[in-house]
Amino acid sequence: MLRNWARLGWGLPYFVTPRNGALLQRFSHKLQGNSAALILRTEKSIDQAVPNPSWSQEMMLQFNRYMEMTKDGSWQKLPSYQSFSDHLPEGPWKEELQNRKYRFFLRSIDGEGKGFEYAMFLKPSEKRVVAIFQIGPYLEGPSGFAHGGAIATILDSTVGASVIYISCRVVTANLNINYKSPVELGSVVLVDTRVDKIEGRKIFASGEVWSVDGQTLHAEATGLFIELQPQKETDSSSSL
Amino acid sequence: MLRNWARLGWGLPYFVTPRNGALLQRFSHKLQGNSAALILRTEKSIDQAVPNPSWSQEMMLQFNRYMEMTKDGSWQKLPSYQSFSDHLPEGPWKEELQNRKYRFFLRSIDGEGKGFEYAMFLKPSEKRVVAIFQIGPYLEGPSGFAHGGAIATILDSTVGASVIYISCRVVTANLNINYKSPVELGSVVLVDTRVDKIEGRKIFASGEVWSVDGQTLHAEATGLFIELQPQKETDSSSSL
């Protein structure tokens, strides 16, 4: 399976793909250790995980609550850009990717507040990421409620973000979602995820989508991620 | 669990939500038997599951292939509108929902070809739905490849469509996805889904995402759906 694999669906990018295996090598010195997720921050790109006029009072309340918790360093806010290329340092790779006009799935809906509005926070000591999501009116499944695919997307993204903290060189093998209660369009939810267990190259992680008052469990998911073996730069197109 | 539930994420609408339980009753005479999915067609709304200039040659080839198979009646093309309200007959309910400006998650990205381009086909004799999806550049996860949430979305939508054929009054309880091989942005994939088994109120369904040449299995999923009990109109807000 690993030979076919070079992808993982989450809100933060990772650097292993058949196409840009070399890219991983180029920046691998920046992806060491536990700071993997944070090193992807770049100063020249616009962080979209910040308040805008579409954010509801509840969204602001939750955002400010977590921002407050970053002050002692126990939590860290993760950046979120519009495309993978925005995470790259300046250079020809970045320029090439920018020309392709790709956009991250979670940042693809035009109009503030229409789609996913979110911010993610990492608590390194617990290998945990909490995301605050405001569910916009363009995420409809059944009338008035979020699409099951939208719920899967926010779980995949946030669980994946907690795994990035362990390793940037992983692929998702499985995502198993139990839907418990519908999420109303316009509401704000908390997505609480963490790495549960590491067995060799297997990383087990899980997460839940909760109402902000913690009273309603909307959905829960487990994920299995596989860490890829280090590869030689010259072998980037075949060793995955 | 069923008390909390009134949602299902797929590309076609269904009529059971806490908010519009009464709506189900109002149109339930139209939702009988095996024509459930088809009765949702309305002449006044614009079907978006038709070719546009963004469709690639491969997308057109697959679309024409399945359209050809509809000629003897063994396959039927399913309509796809921009929002739940577009599926409703004219009337105050429709007007009320239209005022909310919701959009289906799969039709929420502006710009032809930027997001999901797709068409679904039903084969009633096999309780099977096949969807043709063209994966746009705004569905990025890792650079150059579709987001895991986008893959979950197309699986949820298409597996759900096969279940609608059995019953419009169902909820998703579980979606379990194995990711096998990444899907390149710009590519066309076939999503082949069917109802596998019905045990009382449980409907088991499954599906796979294949490359158009049938050589690469990109992802596979199983879904468990629960059929809701019929309810009284006056009890619409509490019996779910």
XYZ file of C-alpha atoms in Angstrom:
480
model
C 0.000 0.000 0.000
C 2.768 2.398 0.868
C 4.058 2.315 -2.668
C 0.790 3.915 -3.777
C 0.643 6.391 -1.013
C 1.669 9.923 -0.718
C -1.336 11.737 0.553
C -3.104 12.690 3.686
C -6.118 14.835 4.000
C -5.885 17.481 6.645
C -5.837 21.198 7.008
C -2.093 21.404 7.391
C 0.174 20.321 4.583
C 2.749 17.636 4.629
C 5.637 17.189 2.340
C 5.599 13.654 1.030
C 4.097 13.146 -2.392
C 5.360 11.224 -5.398
C 5.551 14.527 -7.244
C 7.491 16.386 -4.616
C 9.427 13.725 -2.805
C 12.468 15.854 -3.458
C 10.715 18.721 -1.760
C 10.629 16.734 1.438
C 14.363 16.292 1.295
C 14.926 19.934 0.538
C 13.114 21.063 3.641
C 13.591 18.018 5.828
C 16.022 19.866 8.041
C 13.099 22.048 8.993
C 10.851 19.142 9.829
C 12.762 17.550 12.656
C 11.376 16.549 15.997
C 8.274 17.767 17.695
C 8.168 21.162 16.130
C 7.103 19.733 12.802
C 3.691 21.354 12.674
C 4.933 24.704 13.802
C 7.843 25.000 11.409
C 5.373 25.167 8.547
C 4.545 28.716 9.528
C 5.741 31.339 7.057
C 5.709 35.049 7.612
C 4.904 36.038 4.043
C 1.625 34.124 3.797
C -1.634 35.343 5.276
C -2.837 33.293 8.212
C -6.572 32.749 7.712
C -7.190 31.305 11.167
C -7.950 34.736 12.571
C -11.234 36.501 13.315
C -13.209 38.099 10.487
C -16.602 39.855 10.494
C -18.446 36.596 9.812
C -17.374 35.063 13.100
C -20.232 34.717 15.542
C -20.087 35.784 19.154
C -19.700 32.119 20.149
C -16.849 31.655 17.685
C -15.059 34.722 19.077
C -15.630 33.518 22.621
C -14.043 30.133 21.947
C -11.182 31.644 19.945
C -10.357 34.116 22.695
C -10.546 31.352 25.292
C -7.910 29.284 23.502
C -5.797 32.317 22.629
C -5.727 33.092 26.342
C -4.388 29.598 26.986
C -1.514 30.156 24.543
C -0.095 32.854 26.800
C 1.712 30.465 29.121
C 2.964 28.386 26.193
C 0.961 25.269 27.049
C -1.144 25.753 23.903
C 0.024 27.008 20.524
C -2.094 28.411 17.709
C -1.467 26.711 14.366
C -1.361 28.812 11.198
C -3.702 28.099 8.287
C -3.096 29.315 4.753
C -5.111 29.106 1.566
C -2.946 26.577 -0.237
C -0.092 24.175 0.278
C 2.261 26.500 -1.561
C 1.639 29.244 1.003
C 3.457 27.100 3.568
C 6.648 26.922 1.554
C 9.662 29.169 1.895
C 10.236 31.513 -1.046
C 11.819 29.872 -4.052
C 11.190 28.129 -7.370
C 9.192 25.285 -5.772
C 6.802 27.758 -4.254
C 6.453 29.656 -7.513
C 5.762 26.486 -9.466
C 3.076 25.370 -7.071
C 1.484 28.817 -6.898
C 1.070 28.805 -10.659
C -1.172 25.787 -10.343
C -3.772 27.834 -8.427
C -4.609 25.061 -6.016
C -6.535 25.736 -2.825
C -6.883 23.760 0.369
C -10.269 22.078 0.452
C -11.154 23.783 3.743
C -10.321 27.234 2.323
C -11.968 26.787 -1.074
C -15.373 28.389 -0.553
C -15.441 32.092 -1.434
C -17.063 34.551 0.943
C -16.227 34.968 4.610
C -18.357 32.708 6.741
C -19.929 30.749 3.867
C -17.899 27.601 4.375
C -15.483 26.502 7.081
C -14.286 29.142 9.517
C -11.787 27.618 11.901
C -8.698 27.854 14.022
C -6.588 25.031 15.463
C -4.645 24.911 18.709
C -1.943 22.429 19.655
C -1.146 21.246 23.176
C 2.218 19.532 22.759
C 2.319 17.949 26.227
C -0.819 15.951 25.397
C -0.190 15.403 21.653
C -3.563 17.036 21.276
C -5.131 19.465 18.817
C -8.414 21.260 19.421
C -10.103 23.027 16.523
C -12.918 25.548 16.702
C -15.161 25.338 13.649
C -18.000 27.620 12.605
C -20.197 25.693 10.178
C -21.239 27.951 7.300
C -24.432 27.856 5.204
C -22.667 26.361 2.184
C -21.876 23.111 4.011
C -25.431 21.802 3.693
C -26.324 18.149 3.570
C -29.861 17.638 4.768
C -31.729 20.894 4.999
C -30.298 23.061 7.755
C -27.553 20.648 8.785
C -23.945 19.978 7.879
C -23.126 17.421 5.208
C -21.614 14.169 6.460
C -18.650 14.864 4.198
C -18.120 18.227 5.874
C -18.019 16.527 9.270
C -15.602 13.940 7.898
C -13.469 16.785 6.541
C -13.140 18.614 9.839
C -12.367 15.351 11.648
C -9.804 14.274 9.074
C -8.153 17.681 9.189
C -7.966 18.003 12.945
C -7.003 14.407 13.729
C -4.393 14.748 11.003
C -3.043 17.917 12.589
C -2.451 16.079 15.863
C -0.522 13.406 13.957
C 1.633 15.969 12.126
C 2.984 16.897 15.514
C 4.447 13.379 15.786
C 5.640 13.085 12.217
C 5.289 14.944 8.939
C 5.968 11.769 6.999
C 2.724 9.898 7.472
C -0.181 8.693 5.373
C -3.767 8.022 6.439
C -4.715 4.384 6.123
C -8.151 4.477 7.745
C -10.731 6.934 9.009
C -13.742 5.493 10.832
C -16.532 7.902 11.734
C -19.555 7.379 13.963
C -22.210 10.030 13.426
C -24.109 10.702 16.625
C -26.068 13.907 16.290
C -26.532 16.426 13.456
C -24.652 19.728 13.381
C -26.800 22.753 12.572
C -25.558 25.171 9.932
C -24.357 28.342 11.622
C -23.318 26.608 14.810
C -19.863 26.434 16.371
C -18.332 23.103 17.347
C -15.170 21.982 19.077
C -13.108 19.215 17.505
C -10.929 17.567 20.120
C -8.260 15.187 18.799
C -5.144 13.463 20.030
C -2.563 10.815 19.233
C -3.499 7.729 21.244
C -0.790 5.227 20.541
C 2.317 4.669 18.462
C 3.294 1.126 17.495
C 6.336 1.118 15.262
C 5.328 3.024 12.156
C 1.631 2.952 13.027
C 0.158 6.039 14.659
C -3.325 5.680 16.139
C -5.273 8.883 16.689
C -8.852 9.845 17.437
C -11.166 12.783 17.868
C -14.679 13.973 18.549
C -16.912 16.790 17.393
C -18.606 18.383 20.400
C -21.075 21.172 20.924
C -19.376 24.132 22.605
C -21.184 23.426 25.882
C -19.772 19.900 25.888
C -23.246 18.405 26.198
C -23.684 16.990 22.699
C -21.347 14.571 20.962
C -21.968 15.130 17.261
C -19.465 12.655 15.849
C -16.391 10.653 16.762
C -13.627 9.186 14.648
C -10.559 7.000 14.871
C -7.697 7.254 12.424
C -4.794 5.003 11.571
C -1.746 6.677 10.095
C 1.403 5.043 8.754
C 4.764 6.696 9.005
C 6.739 6.372 5.815
C 10.328 5.208 5.777
C 12.953 7.865 5.106
C 13.889 7.875 1.457
C 16.796 8.896 -0.670
C 16.293 12.018 -2.726
C 17.105 10.202 -5.959
C 14.522 7.563 -5.111
C 11.702 10.000 -4.540
C 9.477 8.844 -7.375
C 9.584 5.129 -6.689
C 10.124 4.456 -3.015
C 6.668 5.491 -1.837
C -29.106 7.634 19.225
C -32.066 7.956 16.898
C -33.575 10.613 19.082
C -30.652 12.833 18.213
C -30.575 12.023 14.599
C -32.012 13.612 11.578
C -29.181 14.005 9.167
C -27.341 12.274 6.439
C -24.667 13.717 4.278
C -25.049 13.035 0.636
C -25.506 14.849 -2.604
C -29.209 14.169 -2.771
C -31.524 15.546 -0.145
C -33.732 13.683 2.214
C -36.643 14.918 4.141
C -36.180 13.977 7.759
C -34.823 16.640 10.039
C -36.023 17.779 13.439
C -36.754 21.152 11.906
C -38.783 19.905 8.999
C -40.264 16.674 10.209
C -43.565 18.089 9.085
C -42.087 18.546 5.648
C -41.577 14.829 5.404
C -45.240 14.248 6.132
C -46.286 16.869 3.640
C -44.477 15.187 0.792
C -44.406 11.610 2.060
C -46.946 10.521 -0.549
C -44.275 11.336 -3.091
C -41.612 9.290 -1.370
C -43.128 5.836 -1.594
C -41.423 2.722 -2.848
C -38.444 2.464 -5.055
C -38.910 5.695 -6.915
C -37.854 7.702 -3.884
C -34.683 9.131 -5.340
C -36.229 9.978 -8.655
C -39.299 11.731 -7.322
C -37.046 14.446 -5.969
C -36.578 15.777 -9.475
C -38.232 19.142 -10.093
C -38.602 20.821 -13.436
C -38.093 24.360 -12.210
C -34.647 23.859 -10.710
C -31.472 23.731 -12.761
C -29.839 20.318 -12.859
C -26.112 20.859 -12.353
C -25.111 17.304 -13.219
C -24.691 18.211 -16.876
C -21.592 18.990 -18.931
C -20.006 22.429 -18.725
C -16.853 23.827 -20.377
C -14.681 22.737 -17.440
C -15.373 19.062 -18.039
C -12.348 17.224 -19.357
C -12.402 14.875 -22.292
C -12.284 11.939 -19.868
C -15.203 13.340 -17.876
C -17.265 13.733 -21.057
C -16.333 10.229 -22.177
C -17.554 8.677 -18.921
C -20.682 10.832 -18.822
C -21.634 9.901 -22.371
C -20.958 6.236 -21.639
C -23.421 6.199 -18.750
C -25.945 8.385 -20.588
C -25.883 5.803 -23.363
C -26.744 3.123 -20.799
C -29.806 5.084 -19.676
C -31.404 4.622 -23.077
C -32.759 1.139 -22.372
C -33.937 2.193 -18.913
C -31.498 -0.029 -16.991
C -29.676 3.079 -15.672
C -31.186 6.391 -14.696
C -29.421 9.718 -14.329
C -30.055 11.408 -10.985
C -30.598 15.172 -10.852
C -28.356 17.399 -8.736
C -29.330 20.895 -7.651
C -27.498 23.617 -5.767
C -29.453 23.366 -2.526
C -31.967 21.251 -0.684
C -34.684 23.802 -1.375
C -34.251 23.357 -5.129
C -35.621 19.834 -4.770
C -38.893 20.983 -3.248
C -42.133 21.652 -5.089
C -43.154 25.317 -5.257
C -44.706 26.610 -2.061
C -44.076 28.391 1.231
C -41.650 25.736 2.515
C -39.500 26.171 -0.538
C -39.580 29.950 -0.227
C -38.635 29.820 3.442
C -35.685 27.549 2.805
C -34.521 29.553 -0.207
C -34.345 32.654 1.955
C -31.724 30.960 4.101
C -29.289 30.837 1.142
C -27.976 27.399 1.957
C -25.957 25.439 -0.568
C -25.180 21.752 -0.832
C -21.621 21.137 0.282
C -20.749 19.533 -3.058
C -22.073 22.556 -4.986
C -20.584 25.252 -2.765
C -17.369 26.156 -4.584
C -17.805 28.969 -7.092
C -16.337 28.634 -10.566
C -17.014 25.795 -12.967
C -14.499 23.012 -12.489
C -12.880 24.433 -9.344
C -14.476 21.979 -6.936
C -16.568 18.856 -7.460
C -17.923 18.234 -10.940
C -20.069 15.145 -10.940
C -23.027 13.178 -12.170
C -24.691 10.158 -10.572
C -26.409 7.229 -12.230
C -28.731 4.721 -10.574
C -29.176 1.083 -11.617
C -32.329 0.056 -9.770
C -32.019 -3.689 -10.483
C -28.729 -3.764 -8.573
C -29.512 -1.110 -5.921
C -26.379 0.534 -7.256
C -25.270 4.094 -7.895
C -22.193 5.020 -9.913
C -20.914 8.585 -9.779
C -18.409 10.205 -12.116
C -16.349 12.838 -10.304
C -13.872 15.318 -11.730
C -11.606 16.469 -8.901
C -11.027 20.218 -9.129
C -7.965 22.247 -8.047
C -9.744 23.639 -4.970
C -10.013 20.201 -3.334
C -6.351 20.151 -2.318
C -5.066 18.264 0.680
C -1.402 17.431 0.202
C 0.077 19.311 -2.709
C -1.423 18.125 -5.980
C -3.791 15.598 -4.436
C -7.345 15.520 -3.151
C -8.017 16.135 0.528
C -9.062 13.083 2.549
C -12.220 14.976 3.463
C -13.036 15.460 -0.221
C -12.729 11.719 -0.791
C -14.907 11.078 2.267
C -17.440 13.545 0.857
C -17.776 11.854 -2.511
C -18.039 8.445 -0.855
C -20.616 9.622 1.675
C -22.648 11.274 -1.065
C -22.643 8.367 -3.485
C -23.112 5.571 -0.956
C -25.912 7.692 0.511
C -27.532 8.025 -2.897
C -27.692 4.246 -3.253
C -29.411 4.047 0.136
C -31.958 6.748 -0.749
C -33.198 4.375 -3.396
C -34.222 1.970 -0.608
C -35.586 4.556 1.799
C -35.676 8.316 2.162
C -36.061 8.028 5.924
C -32.591 6.956 6.963
C -29.696 8.299 8.971
C -25.996 7.494 8.669
C -24.636 5.769 11.737
C -21.162 4.920 10.512
C -18.813 5.593 7.616
C -15.556 3.656 7.553
C -13.012 4.619 4.898
C -9.825 2.870 3.845
C -7.545 5.142 1.843
C -5.550 3.140 -0.683
C -4.010 5.480 -3.221
C -4.019 9.273 -3.660
C -6.282 10.990 -6.185
C -4.570 13.633 -8.312
C -6.251 16.998 -8.665
C -7.733 17.290 -12.148
C -8.343 13.573 -12.520
C -11.655 11.804 -13.071
C -12.699 8.922 -10.833
C -15.600 6.504 -10.725
C -17.401 5.964 -7.431
C -19.209 2.638 -7.472
C -21.651 2.044 -4.608
C -24.467 -0.287 -3.704
C -26.747 -1.483 -0.935
C -25.348 -4.755 0.346
C -27.783 -5.948 2.958
C -30.924 -4.935 4.805
C -31.529 -6.267 8.306
C -34.669 -4.817 9.798
C -34.068 -1.089 9.994
C -30.338 -1.412 9.310
C -29.147 -0.804 5.767
C -25.575 -1.797 4.985
C -23.988 -0.186 1.932
C -20.520 0.180 0.497
C -18.534 1.770 -2.282
C -15.169 2.314 -3.874
C -13.353 5.130 -5.630
C -11.685 3.801 -8.766
C -9.546 5.264 -11.496
C -11.479 5.358 -14.775
C -9.406 2.513 -16.206
C -10.378 0.331 -13.244
C -6.732 -0.350 -12.438
C -6.344 1.732 -9.274
C -8.485 1.489 -6.163
C -8.155 4.888 -4.506
C -10.426 4.327 -1.523
C -13.170 2.081 -0.238
C -15.868 2.617 2.354
C -18.639 0.845 4.185
C -21.643 2.645 5.574
C -24.304 1.700 8.078
C -27.614 3.504 7.774
C -30.625 3.288 10.070
C -34.158 3.623 8.795
C -36.245 5.821 11.045
C -39.667 4.754 12.235
C -42.619 6.555 10.710
C -43.705 9.424 12.905
C -46.812 11.431 13.504
C -46.776 14.964 12.098
C -47.539 16.447 15.494
C -44.608 14.561 16.960
C -42.066 15.798 14.458
C -39.902 17.738 16.873
C -39.488 15.068 19.507
C -39.694 11.610 18.026
C -36.402 11.699 16.162
